[in-house]
Coordinates of C-alpha atoms in Angstrom, one line a residue:
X1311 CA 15.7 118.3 22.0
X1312 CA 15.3 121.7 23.9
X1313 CA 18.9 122.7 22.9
X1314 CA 17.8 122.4 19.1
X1315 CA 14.3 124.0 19.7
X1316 CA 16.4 126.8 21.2
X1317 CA 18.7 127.1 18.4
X1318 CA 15.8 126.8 16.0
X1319 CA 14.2 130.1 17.6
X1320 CA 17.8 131.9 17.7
X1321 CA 18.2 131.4 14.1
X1322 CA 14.3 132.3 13.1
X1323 CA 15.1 135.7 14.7
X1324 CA 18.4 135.6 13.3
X1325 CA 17.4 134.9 9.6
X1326 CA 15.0 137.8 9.7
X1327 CA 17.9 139.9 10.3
X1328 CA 19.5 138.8 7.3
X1329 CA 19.5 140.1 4.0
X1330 CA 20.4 142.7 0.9
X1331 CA 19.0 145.2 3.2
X1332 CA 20.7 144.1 6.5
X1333 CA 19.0 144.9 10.3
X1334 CA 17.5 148.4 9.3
X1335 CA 14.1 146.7 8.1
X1336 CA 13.9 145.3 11.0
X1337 CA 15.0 148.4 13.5
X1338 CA 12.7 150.3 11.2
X1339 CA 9.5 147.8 10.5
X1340 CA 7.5 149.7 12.7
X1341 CA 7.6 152.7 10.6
X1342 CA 8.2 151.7 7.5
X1343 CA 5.8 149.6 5.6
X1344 CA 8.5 148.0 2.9
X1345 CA 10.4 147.4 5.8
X1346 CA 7.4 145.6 7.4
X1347 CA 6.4 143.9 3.9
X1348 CA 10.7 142.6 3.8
X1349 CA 10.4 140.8 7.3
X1350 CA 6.4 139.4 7.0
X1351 CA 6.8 138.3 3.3
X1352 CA 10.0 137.4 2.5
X1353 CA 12.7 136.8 5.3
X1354 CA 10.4 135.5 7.4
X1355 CA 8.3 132.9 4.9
X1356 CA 12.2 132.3 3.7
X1357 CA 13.5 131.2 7.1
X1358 CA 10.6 129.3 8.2
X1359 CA 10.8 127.6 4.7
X1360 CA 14.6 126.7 5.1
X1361 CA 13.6 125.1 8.6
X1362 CA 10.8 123.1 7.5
X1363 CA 12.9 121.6 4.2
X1364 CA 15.4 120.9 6.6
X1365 CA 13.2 118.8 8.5
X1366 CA 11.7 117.0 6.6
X1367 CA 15.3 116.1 4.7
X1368 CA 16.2 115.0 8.2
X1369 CA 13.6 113.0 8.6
X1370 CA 14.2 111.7 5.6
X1371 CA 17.7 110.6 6.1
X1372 CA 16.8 108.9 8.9
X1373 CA 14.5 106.6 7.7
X1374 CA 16.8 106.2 4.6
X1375 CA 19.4 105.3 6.9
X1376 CA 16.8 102.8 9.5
X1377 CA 15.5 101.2 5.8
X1378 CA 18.7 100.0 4.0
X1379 CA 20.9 99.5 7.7
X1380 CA 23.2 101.6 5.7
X1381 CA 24.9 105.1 7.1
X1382 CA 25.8 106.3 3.7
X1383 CA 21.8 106.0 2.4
X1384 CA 20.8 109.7 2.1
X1385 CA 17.2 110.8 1.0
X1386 CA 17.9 110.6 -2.6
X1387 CA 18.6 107.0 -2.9
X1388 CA 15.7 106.1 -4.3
X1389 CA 15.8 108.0 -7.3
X1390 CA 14.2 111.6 -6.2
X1391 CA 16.8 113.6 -6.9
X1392 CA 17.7 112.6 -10.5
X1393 CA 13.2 112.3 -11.3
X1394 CA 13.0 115.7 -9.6
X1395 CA 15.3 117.7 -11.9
X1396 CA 14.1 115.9 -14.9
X1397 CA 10.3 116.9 -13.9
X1398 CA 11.7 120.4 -13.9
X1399 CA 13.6 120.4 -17.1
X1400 CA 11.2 118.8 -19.0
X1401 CA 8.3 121.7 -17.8
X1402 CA 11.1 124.1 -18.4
X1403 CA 11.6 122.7 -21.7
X1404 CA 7.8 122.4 -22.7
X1405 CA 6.4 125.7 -22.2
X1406 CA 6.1 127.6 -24.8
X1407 CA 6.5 124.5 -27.5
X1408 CA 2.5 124.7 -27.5
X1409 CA -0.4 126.2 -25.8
X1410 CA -1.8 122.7 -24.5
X1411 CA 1.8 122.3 -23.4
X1412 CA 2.3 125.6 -21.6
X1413 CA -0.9 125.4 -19.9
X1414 CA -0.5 122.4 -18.2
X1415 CA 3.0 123.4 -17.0
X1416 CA 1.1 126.9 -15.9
X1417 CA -1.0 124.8 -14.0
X1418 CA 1.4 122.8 -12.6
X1419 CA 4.3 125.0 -11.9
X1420 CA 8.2 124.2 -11.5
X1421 CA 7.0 122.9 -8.0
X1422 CA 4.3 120.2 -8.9
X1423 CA 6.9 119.5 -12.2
X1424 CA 9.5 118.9 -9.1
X1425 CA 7.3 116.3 -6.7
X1426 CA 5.7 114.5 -9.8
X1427 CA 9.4 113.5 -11.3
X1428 CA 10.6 112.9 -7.4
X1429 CA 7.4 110.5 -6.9
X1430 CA 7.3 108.6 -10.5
X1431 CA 10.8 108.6 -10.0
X1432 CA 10.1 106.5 -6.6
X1433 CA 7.4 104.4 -8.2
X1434 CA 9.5 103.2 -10.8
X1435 CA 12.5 102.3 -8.8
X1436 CA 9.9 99.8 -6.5
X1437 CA 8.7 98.8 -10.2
X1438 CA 12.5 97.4 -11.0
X1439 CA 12.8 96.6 -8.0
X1440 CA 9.7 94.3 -7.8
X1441 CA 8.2 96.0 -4.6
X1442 CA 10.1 96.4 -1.3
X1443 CA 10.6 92.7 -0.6
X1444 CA 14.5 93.0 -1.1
X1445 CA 16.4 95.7 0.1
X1446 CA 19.6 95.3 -1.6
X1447 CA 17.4 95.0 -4.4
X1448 CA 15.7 98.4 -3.8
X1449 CA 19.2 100.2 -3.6
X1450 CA 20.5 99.0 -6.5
X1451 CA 17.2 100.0 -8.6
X1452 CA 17.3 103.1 -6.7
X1453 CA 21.0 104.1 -7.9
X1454 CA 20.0 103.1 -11.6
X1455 CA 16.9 105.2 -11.7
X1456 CA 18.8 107.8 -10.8
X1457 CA 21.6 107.4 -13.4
X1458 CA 18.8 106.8 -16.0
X1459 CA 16.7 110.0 -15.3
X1460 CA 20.1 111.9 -14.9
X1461 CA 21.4 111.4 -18.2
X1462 CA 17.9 112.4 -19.5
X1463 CA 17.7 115.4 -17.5
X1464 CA 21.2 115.9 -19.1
X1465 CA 20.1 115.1 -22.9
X1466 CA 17.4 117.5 -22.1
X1467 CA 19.6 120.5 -21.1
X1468 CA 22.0 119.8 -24.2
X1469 CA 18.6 120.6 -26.5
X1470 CA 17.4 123.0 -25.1
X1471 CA 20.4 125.7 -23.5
X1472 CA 18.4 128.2 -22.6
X1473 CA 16.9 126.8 -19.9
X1474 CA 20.3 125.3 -18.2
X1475 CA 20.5 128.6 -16.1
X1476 CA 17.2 128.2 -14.2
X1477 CA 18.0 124.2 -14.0
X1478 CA 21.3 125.6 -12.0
X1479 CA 19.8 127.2 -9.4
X1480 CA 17.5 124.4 -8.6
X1481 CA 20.4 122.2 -9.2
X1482 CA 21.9 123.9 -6.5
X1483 CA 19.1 124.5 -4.7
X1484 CA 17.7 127.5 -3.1
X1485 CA 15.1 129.1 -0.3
X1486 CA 14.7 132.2 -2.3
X1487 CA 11.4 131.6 -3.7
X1488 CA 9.1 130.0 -0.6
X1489 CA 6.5 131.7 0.6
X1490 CA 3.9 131.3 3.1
X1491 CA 2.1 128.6 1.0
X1492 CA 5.1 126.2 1.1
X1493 CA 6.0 127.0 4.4
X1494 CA 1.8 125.6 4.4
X1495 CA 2.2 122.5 2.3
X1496 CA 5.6 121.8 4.1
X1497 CA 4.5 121.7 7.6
X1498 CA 1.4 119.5 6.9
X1499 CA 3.4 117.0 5.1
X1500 CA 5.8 117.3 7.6
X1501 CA 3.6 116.7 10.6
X1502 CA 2.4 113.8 8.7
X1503 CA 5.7 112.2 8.2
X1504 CA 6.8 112.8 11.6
X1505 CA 3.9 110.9 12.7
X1506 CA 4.0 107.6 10.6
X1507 CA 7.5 107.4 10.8
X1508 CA 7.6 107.7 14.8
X1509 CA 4.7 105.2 14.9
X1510 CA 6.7 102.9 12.7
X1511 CA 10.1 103.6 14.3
X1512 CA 9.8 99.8 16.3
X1513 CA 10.4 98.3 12.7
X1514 CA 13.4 100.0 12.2
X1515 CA 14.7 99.1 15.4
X1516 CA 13.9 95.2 14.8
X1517 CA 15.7 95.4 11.0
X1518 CA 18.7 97.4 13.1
X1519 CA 18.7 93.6 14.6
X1520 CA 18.9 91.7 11.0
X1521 CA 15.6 90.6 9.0
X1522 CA 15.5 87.3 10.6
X1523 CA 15.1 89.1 14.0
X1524 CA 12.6 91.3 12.9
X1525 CA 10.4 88.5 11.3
X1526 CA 10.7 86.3 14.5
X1527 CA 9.6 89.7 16.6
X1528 CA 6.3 89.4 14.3
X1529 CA 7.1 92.4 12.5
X1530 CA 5.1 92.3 8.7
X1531 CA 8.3 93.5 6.8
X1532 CA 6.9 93.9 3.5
X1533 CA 3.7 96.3 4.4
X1534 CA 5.9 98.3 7.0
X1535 CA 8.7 98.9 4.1
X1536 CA 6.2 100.3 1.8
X1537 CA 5.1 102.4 4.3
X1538 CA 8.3 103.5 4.8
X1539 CA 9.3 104.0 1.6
X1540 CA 6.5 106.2 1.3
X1541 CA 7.4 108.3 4.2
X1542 CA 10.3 108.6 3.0
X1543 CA 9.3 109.4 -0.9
X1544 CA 6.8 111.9 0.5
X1545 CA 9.2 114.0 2.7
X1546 CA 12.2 114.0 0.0
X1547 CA 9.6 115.1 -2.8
X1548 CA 7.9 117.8 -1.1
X1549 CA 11.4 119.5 0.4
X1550 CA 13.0 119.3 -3.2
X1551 CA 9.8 120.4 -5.0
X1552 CA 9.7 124.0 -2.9
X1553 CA 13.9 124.2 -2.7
X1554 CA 16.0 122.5 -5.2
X1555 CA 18.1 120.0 -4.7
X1556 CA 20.3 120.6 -1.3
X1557 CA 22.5 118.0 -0.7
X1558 CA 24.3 116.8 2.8
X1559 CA 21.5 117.6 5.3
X1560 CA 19.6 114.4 5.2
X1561 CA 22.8 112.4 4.9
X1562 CA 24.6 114.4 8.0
X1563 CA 21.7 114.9 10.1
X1564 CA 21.3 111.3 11.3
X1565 CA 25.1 111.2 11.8
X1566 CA 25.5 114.4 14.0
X1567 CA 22.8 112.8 16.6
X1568 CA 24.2 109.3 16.5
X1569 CA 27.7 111.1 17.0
X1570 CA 26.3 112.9 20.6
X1571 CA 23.8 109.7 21.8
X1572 CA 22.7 106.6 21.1
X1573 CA 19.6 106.3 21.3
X1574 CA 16.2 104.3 19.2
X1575 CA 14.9 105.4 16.3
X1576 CA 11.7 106.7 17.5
X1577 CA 14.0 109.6 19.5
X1578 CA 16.4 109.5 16.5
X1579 CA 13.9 110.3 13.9
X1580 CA 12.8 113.7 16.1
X1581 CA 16.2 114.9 16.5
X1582 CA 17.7 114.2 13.1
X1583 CA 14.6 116.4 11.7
X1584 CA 15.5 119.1 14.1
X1585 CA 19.1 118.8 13.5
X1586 CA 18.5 119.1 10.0
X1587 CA 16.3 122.0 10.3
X1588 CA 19.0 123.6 12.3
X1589 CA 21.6 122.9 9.8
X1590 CA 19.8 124.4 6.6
X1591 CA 18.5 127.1 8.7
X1592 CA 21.9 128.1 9.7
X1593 CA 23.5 127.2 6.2
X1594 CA 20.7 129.4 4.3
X1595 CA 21.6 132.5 7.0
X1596 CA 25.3 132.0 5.8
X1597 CA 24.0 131.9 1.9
X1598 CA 22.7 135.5 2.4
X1599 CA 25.0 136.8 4.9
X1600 CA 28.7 135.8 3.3
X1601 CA 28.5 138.0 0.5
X1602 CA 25.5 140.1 0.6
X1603 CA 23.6 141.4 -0.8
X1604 CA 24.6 139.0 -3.0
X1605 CA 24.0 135.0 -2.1
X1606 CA 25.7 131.9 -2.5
X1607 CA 23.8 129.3 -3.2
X1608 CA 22.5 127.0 0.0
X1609 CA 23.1 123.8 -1.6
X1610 CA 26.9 124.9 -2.3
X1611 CA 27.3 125.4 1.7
X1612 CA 25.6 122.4 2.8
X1613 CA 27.6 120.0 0.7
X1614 CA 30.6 121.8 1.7
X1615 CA 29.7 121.7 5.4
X1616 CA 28.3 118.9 5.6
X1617 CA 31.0 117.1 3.1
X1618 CA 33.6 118.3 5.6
X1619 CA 32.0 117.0 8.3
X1620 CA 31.5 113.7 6.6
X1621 CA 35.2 113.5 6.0
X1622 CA 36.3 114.4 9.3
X1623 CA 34.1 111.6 11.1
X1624 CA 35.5 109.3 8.7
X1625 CA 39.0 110.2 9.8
X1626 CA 38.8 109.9 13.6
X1627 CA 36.6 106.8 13.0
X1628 CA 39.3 105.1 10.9
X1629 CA 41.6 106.5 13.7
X1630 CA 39.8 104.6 16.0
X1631 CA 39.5 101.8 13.8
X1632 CA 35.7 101.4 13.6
X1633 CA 33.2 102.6 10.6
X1634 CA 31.4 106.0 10.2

């Protein structure tokens, strides 16, 4: 855990060094009050954002993972993702159709748009699903919801074309836009999360065991899933509401710490949220660093990263001959 804190502060100082007007803001931030107003209100908020999505994604994944007892469950498995980018399309969409219309998306923003599809979206998997008696259940309403609201999110792109550019880069996701507000909202929700998944990190270890273990323990399944399940609808909605849609982290996250230790998942919950900070931390420095001053988008570099990684665990695990 001190190793990541470490690296966490090495890239903070490292991502305010970063950008279209490389280290000279901040050799000259002293003197220079756009230099000063580059590092205070945009790098900085940017880094600190990219950190704190990454967290919670990480966090995310890790209780995905605990929930289903499946190592391929990433944060987006119950339908955020897909309700997310139809939330945003559709606001996209609707303003300017009417004034009633574009005032409510004013007041809303992309960002509320974003966590109100990500959360219905959640709510109306546990709806097909019939609550969170049945896991398998659950996954499989999950991965339809998300098929479902992607093919709308899809219709709605094909009618109106003018908004598919914007829906691209939150497709792809992005750090660009977070300020000091969602850095804010983040870190609360964050802190939250952290806390009511740690407390409830016994019940993942007893369904690690099989359900029938866990009910003999004395473990009340049904309540503690729904309180996972919204852990884990809270932390996914609120990362992909202020960045877009970054994919990898919360899947390779959990699989990077279970890769060095083994350990419960009270510990593993804390260190795949700092593992995943650290890995969109570093992947957003790389976004603005590669080709500057013009960016890649993060969410291209994490799912190539963290794709790559996927792959190569798979091989040496097959190598082996166990699973991933």
């Amino acid at each position: 855990m001190g190793v990541l804190l470490l690296v966490s502060l090495a890239l903070l100082l490292l991502g305010v060094s970063v950008g279209s007007t490389g280290f000279e803001s901040v050799l000259n931030m002293q003197r220079d009050p756009q230099a000063m107003q580059i590092i205070w209100e945009i790098r900085l908020p940017r880094t600190a954002g990219a950190w704190l999505a990454g967290a919670l994604l990480g966090l995310a994944g890790a209780v995905a993972q605990g929930l289903f007892r499946n190592p391929l469950a990433d944060p987006y498995l119950l339908g955020s993702a897909s309700g997310a980018a139809l939330g945003v399309a559709l606001a996209m969409a609707l303003f300017g159709v009417s004034p009633l219309a574009t005032h409510w998306v004013a007041r809303i923003g992309l960002t509320g748009a974003a966590f109100i599809g990500a959360v219905a979206a959640v709510l109306l998997t546990l709806l097909l699903a019939k609550g969170v008696q049945h896991t398998l259940r659950l996954l499989l309403a999950g991965v339809i919801v998300g098929v479902v609201l992607g093919a709308f999110g899809s219709l709605i792109l094909l009618l109106t074309p003018d908004i598919m550019q914007a829906m691209q880069a939150f497709m792809l996701g992005s750090t660009a836009f977070v300020g000091w507000a969602a850095c804010a909202v983040m870190a609360v929700v964050f802190a939250v999360c952290l806390l009511a998944a740690w407390m409830m990190s016994h019940v993942l270890d007893g369904l690690a065991l099989g359900e029938a273990t866990a009910q003999s323990l004395g473990l009340k399944l049904p309540q503690m899933r729904a309180a996972l399940v919204a852990v884990l609808a809270l932390a996914t909605g609120t990362a992909v509401a202020q960045t877009g849609l970054i994919a990898f982290v919360g899947l390779a996250a959990p699989h990077l710490v279970r890769s060095v230790i083994k350990t419960t998942h009270g510990r593993l919950i804390v260190l795949a949220s700092l593992t995943g900070a650290v890995l969109l931390t570093a992947a957003d420095i790389l976004a603005r660093g590669v080709i500057a001053p013009q960016e890649l988008p993060v969410g291209v570099l994490t799912a190539v990263l963290g794709g790559g990684y996927l792959l190569w665990l798979m091989h040496r695990s097959s190598g082996r001959g166990g699973g991933v």
